[in-house]
GROMACS .gro file of C-alpha atoms in nm:
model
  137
    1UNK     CA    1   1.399   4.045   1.981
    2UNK     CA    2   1.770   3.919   1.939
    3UNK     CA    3   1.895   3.810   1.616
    4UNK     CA    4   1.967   3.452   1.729
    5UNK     CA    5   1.551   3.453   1.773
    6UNK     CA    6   1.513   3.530   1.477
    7UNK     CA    7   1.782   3.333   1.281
    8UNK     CA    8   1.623   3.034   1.528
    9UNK     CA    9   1.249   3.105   1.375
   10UNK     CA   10   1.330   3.147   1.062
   11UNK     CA   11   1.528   2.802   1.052
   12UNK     CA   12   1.209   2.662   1.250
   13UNK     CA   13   0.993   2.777   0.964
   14UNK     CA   14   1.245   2.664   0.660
   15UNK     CA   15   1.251   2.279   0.861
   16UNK     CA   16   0.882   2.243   0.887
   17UNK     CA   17   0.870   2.342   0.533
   18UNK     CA   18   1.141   2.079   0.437
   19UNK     CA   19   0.919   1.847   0.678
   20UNK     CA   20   0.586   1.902   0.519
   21UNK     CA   21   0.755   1.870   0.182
   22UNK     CA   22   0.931   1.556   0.310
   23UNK     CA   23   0.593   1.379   0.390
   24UNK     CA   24   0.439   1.465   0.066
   25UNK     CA   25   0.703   1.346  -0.122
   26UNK     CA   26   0.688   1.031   0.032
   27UNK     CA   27   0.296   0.965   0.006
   28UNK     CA   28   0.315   1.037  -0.343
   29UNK     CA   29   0.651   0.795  -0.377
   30UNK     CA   30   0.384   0.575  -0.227
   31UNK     CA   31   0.121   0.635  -0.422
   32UNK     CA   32   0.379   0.547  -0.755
   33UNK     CA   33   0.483   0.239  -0.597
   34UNK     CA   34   0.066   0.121  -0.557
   35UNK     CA   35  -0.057  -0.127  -0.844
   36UNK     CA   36  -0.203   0.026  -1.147
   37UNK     CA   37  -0.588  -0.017  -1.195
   38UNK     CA   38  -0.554  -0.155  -1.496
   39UNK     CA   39  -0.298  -0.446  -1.383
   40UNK     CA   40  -0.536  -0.542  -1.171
   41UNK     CA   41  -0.829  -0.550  -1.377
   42UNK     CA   42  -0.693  -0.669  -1.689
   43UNK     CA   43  -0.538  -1.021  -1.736
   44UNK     CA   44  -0.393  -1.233  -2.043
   45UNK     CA   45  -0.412  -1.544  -1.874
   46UNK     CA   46  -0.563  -1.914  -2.015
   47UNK     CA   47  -0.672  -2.073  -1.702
   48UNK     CA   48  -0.851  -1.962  -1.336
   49UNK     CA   49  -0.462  -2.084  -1.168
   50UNK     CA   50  -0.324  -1.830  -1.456
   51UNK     CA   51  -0.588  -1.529  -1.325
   52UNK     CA   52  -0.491  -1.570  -0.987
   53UNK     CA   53  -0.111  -1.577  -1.017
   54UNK     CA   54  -0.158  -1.277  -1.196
   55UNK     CA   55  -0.359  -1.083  -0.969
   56UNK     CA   56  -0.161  -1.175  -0.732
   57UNK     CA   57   0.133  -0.995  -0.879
   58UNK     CA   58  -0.031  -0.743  -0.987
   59UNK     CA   59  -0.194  -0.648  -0.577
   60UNK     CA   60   0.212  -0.616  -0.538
   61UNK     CA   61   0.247  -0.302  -0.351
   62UNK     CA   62   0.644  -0.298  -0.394
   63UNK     CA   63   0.802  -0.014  -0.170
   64UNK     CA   64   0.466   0.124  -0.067
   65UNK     CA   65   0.489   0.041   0.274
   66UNK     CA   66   0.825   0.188   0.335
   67UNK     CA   67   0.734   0.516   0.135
   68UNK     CA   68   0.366   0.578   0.382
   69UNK     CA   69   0.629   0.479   0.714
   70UNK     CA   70   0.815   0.729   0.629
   71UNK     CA   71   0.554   0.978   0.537
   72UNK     CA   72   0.454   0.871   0.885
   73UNK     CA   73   0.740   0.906   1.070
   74UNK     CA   74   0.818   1.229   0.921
   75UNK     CA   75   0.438   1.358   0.981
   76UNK     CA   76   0.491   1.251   1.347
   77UNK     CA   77   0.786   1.449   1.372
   78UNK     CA   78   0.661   1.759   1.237
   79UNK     CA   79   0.312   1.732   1.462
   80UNK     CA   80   0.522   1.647   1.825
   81UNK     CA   81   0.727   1.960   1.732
   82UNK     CA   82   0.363   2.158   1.602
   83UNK     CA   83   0.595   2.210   1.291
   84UNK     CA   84   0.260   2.226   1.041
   85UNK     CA   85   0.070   2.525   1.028
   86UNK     CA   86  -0.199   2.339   0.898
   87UNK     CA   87  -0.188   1.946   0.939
   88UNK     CA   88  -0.554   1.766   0.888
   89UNK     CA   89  -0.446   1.742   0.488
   90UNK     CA   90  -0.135   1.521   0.555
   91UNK     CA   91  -0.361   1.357   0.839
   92UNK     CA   92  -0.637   1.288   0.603
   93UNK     CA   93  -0.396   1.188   0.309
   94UNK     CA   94  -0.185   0.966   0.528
   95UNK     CA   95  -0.493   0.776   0.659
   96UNK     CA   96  -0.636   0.710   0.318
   97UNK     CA   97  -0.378   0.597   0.170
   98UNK     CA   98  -0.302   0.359   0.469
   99UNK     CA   99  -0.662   0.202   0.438
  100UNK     CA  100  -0.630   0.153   0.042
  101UNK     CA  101  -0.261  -0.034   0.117
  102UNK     CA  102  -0.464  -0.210   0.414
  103UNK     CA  103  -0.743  -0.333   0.141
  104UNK     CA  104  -0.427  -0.404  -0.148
  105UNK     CA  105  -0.285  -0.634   0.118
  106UNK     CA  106  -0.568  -0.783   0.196
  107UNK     CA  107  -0.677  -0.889  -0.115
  108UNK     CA  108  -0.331  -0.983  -0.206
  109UNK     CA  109  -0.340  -1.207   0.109
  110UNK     CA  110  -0.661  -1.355  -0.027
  111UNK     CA  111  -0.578  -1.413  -0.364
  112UNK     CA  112  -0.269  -1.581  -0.242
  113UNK     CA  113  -0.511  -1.837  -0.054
  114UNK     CA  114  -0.762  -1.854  -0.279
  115UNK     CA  115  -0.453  -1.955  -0.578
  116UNK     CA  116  -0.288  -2.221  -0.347
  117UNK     CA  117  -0.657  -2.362  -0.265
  118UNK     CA  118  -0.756  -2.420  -0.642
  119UNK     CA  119  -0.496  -2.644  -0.782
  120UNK     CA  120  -0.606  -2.872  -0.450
  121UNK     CA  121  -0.990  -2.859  -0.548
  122UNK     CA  122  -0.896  -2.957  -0.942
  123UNK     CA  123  -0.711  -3.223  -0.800
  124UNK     CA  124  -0.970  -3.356  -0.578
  125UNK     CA  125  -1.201  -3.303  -0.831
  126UNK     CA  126  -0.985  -3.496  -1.090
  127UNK     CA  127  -0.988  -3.765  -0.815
  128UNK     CA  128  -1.352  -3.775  -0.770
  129UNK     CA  129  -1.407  -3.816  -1.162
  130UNK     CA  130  -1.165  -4.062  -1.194
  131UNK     CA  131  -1.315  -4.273  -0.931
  132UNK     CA  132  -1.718  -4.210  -1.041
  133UNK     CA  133  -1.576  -4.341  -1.400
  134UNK     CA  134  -1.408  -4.661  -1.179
  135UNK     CA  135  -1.770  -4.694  -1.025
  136UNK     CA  136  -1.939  -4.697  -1.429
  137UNK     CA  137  -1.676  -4.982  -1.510
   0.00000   0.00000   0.00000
């Protein structure tokens, strides 16, 4: 076996560890970036509109999304090339963390609804008492 083989396999094996390291570092920048538990469960807020605005900031999932793409784009890299000795981990990490950022989103989507749908129900309701007191007059 020729040097240059061996200089080439040994550079093969130092990239796919840089690789592997590369995506790990980036699901766990990913991870950081998710909302805390806590911020989402706990609230100091006086009134339901209050609640909701701050659930809603608190289902921000910041740079998330950019951190799993590129734990994505560098897993895809390393699997074309069969860089990983051992890949289902990342695979299994990657696709959990994409379905708990799929259910964030989600619920941010439907807080967001649910806190522009709220102050219009008060309202109507505020209507609908104003007129029923018109009615007792």
């Amino acid at each position: 076996m020729s040097q240059a083989t061996l200089d080439d396999d040994e550079l093969f094996d130092e990239a796919a560890t840089e690789m592997r390291e590369d995506v790990e570092s980036s699901l766990a920048d990913a991870r950081e970036a998710l909302p805390g538990a806590d911020a989402v469960w706990d609230t100091d807020a006086d009134n339901t509109l209050g609640v909701l605005n701050a659930l809603k900031g608190a289902l921000d999932t910041g740079d998330a999304e950019d951190h799993l793409r590129d734990a994505k784009k560098w897993f895809a890299m390393g699997k074309k090339a069969d860089a990983f000795e051992d890949a289902d981990d990342l695979e299994a990490d990657i696709a959990e963390l994409e379905d708990l950022l799929e259910d964030i989103v989600t619920a941010h989507e439907q807080v967001s609804e649910l806190a522009s749908t709220v102050p219009e129900l008060r309202g109507a309701l505020e209507d609908a008492e104003s007129a029923d007191d018109e009615d007792d007059e």
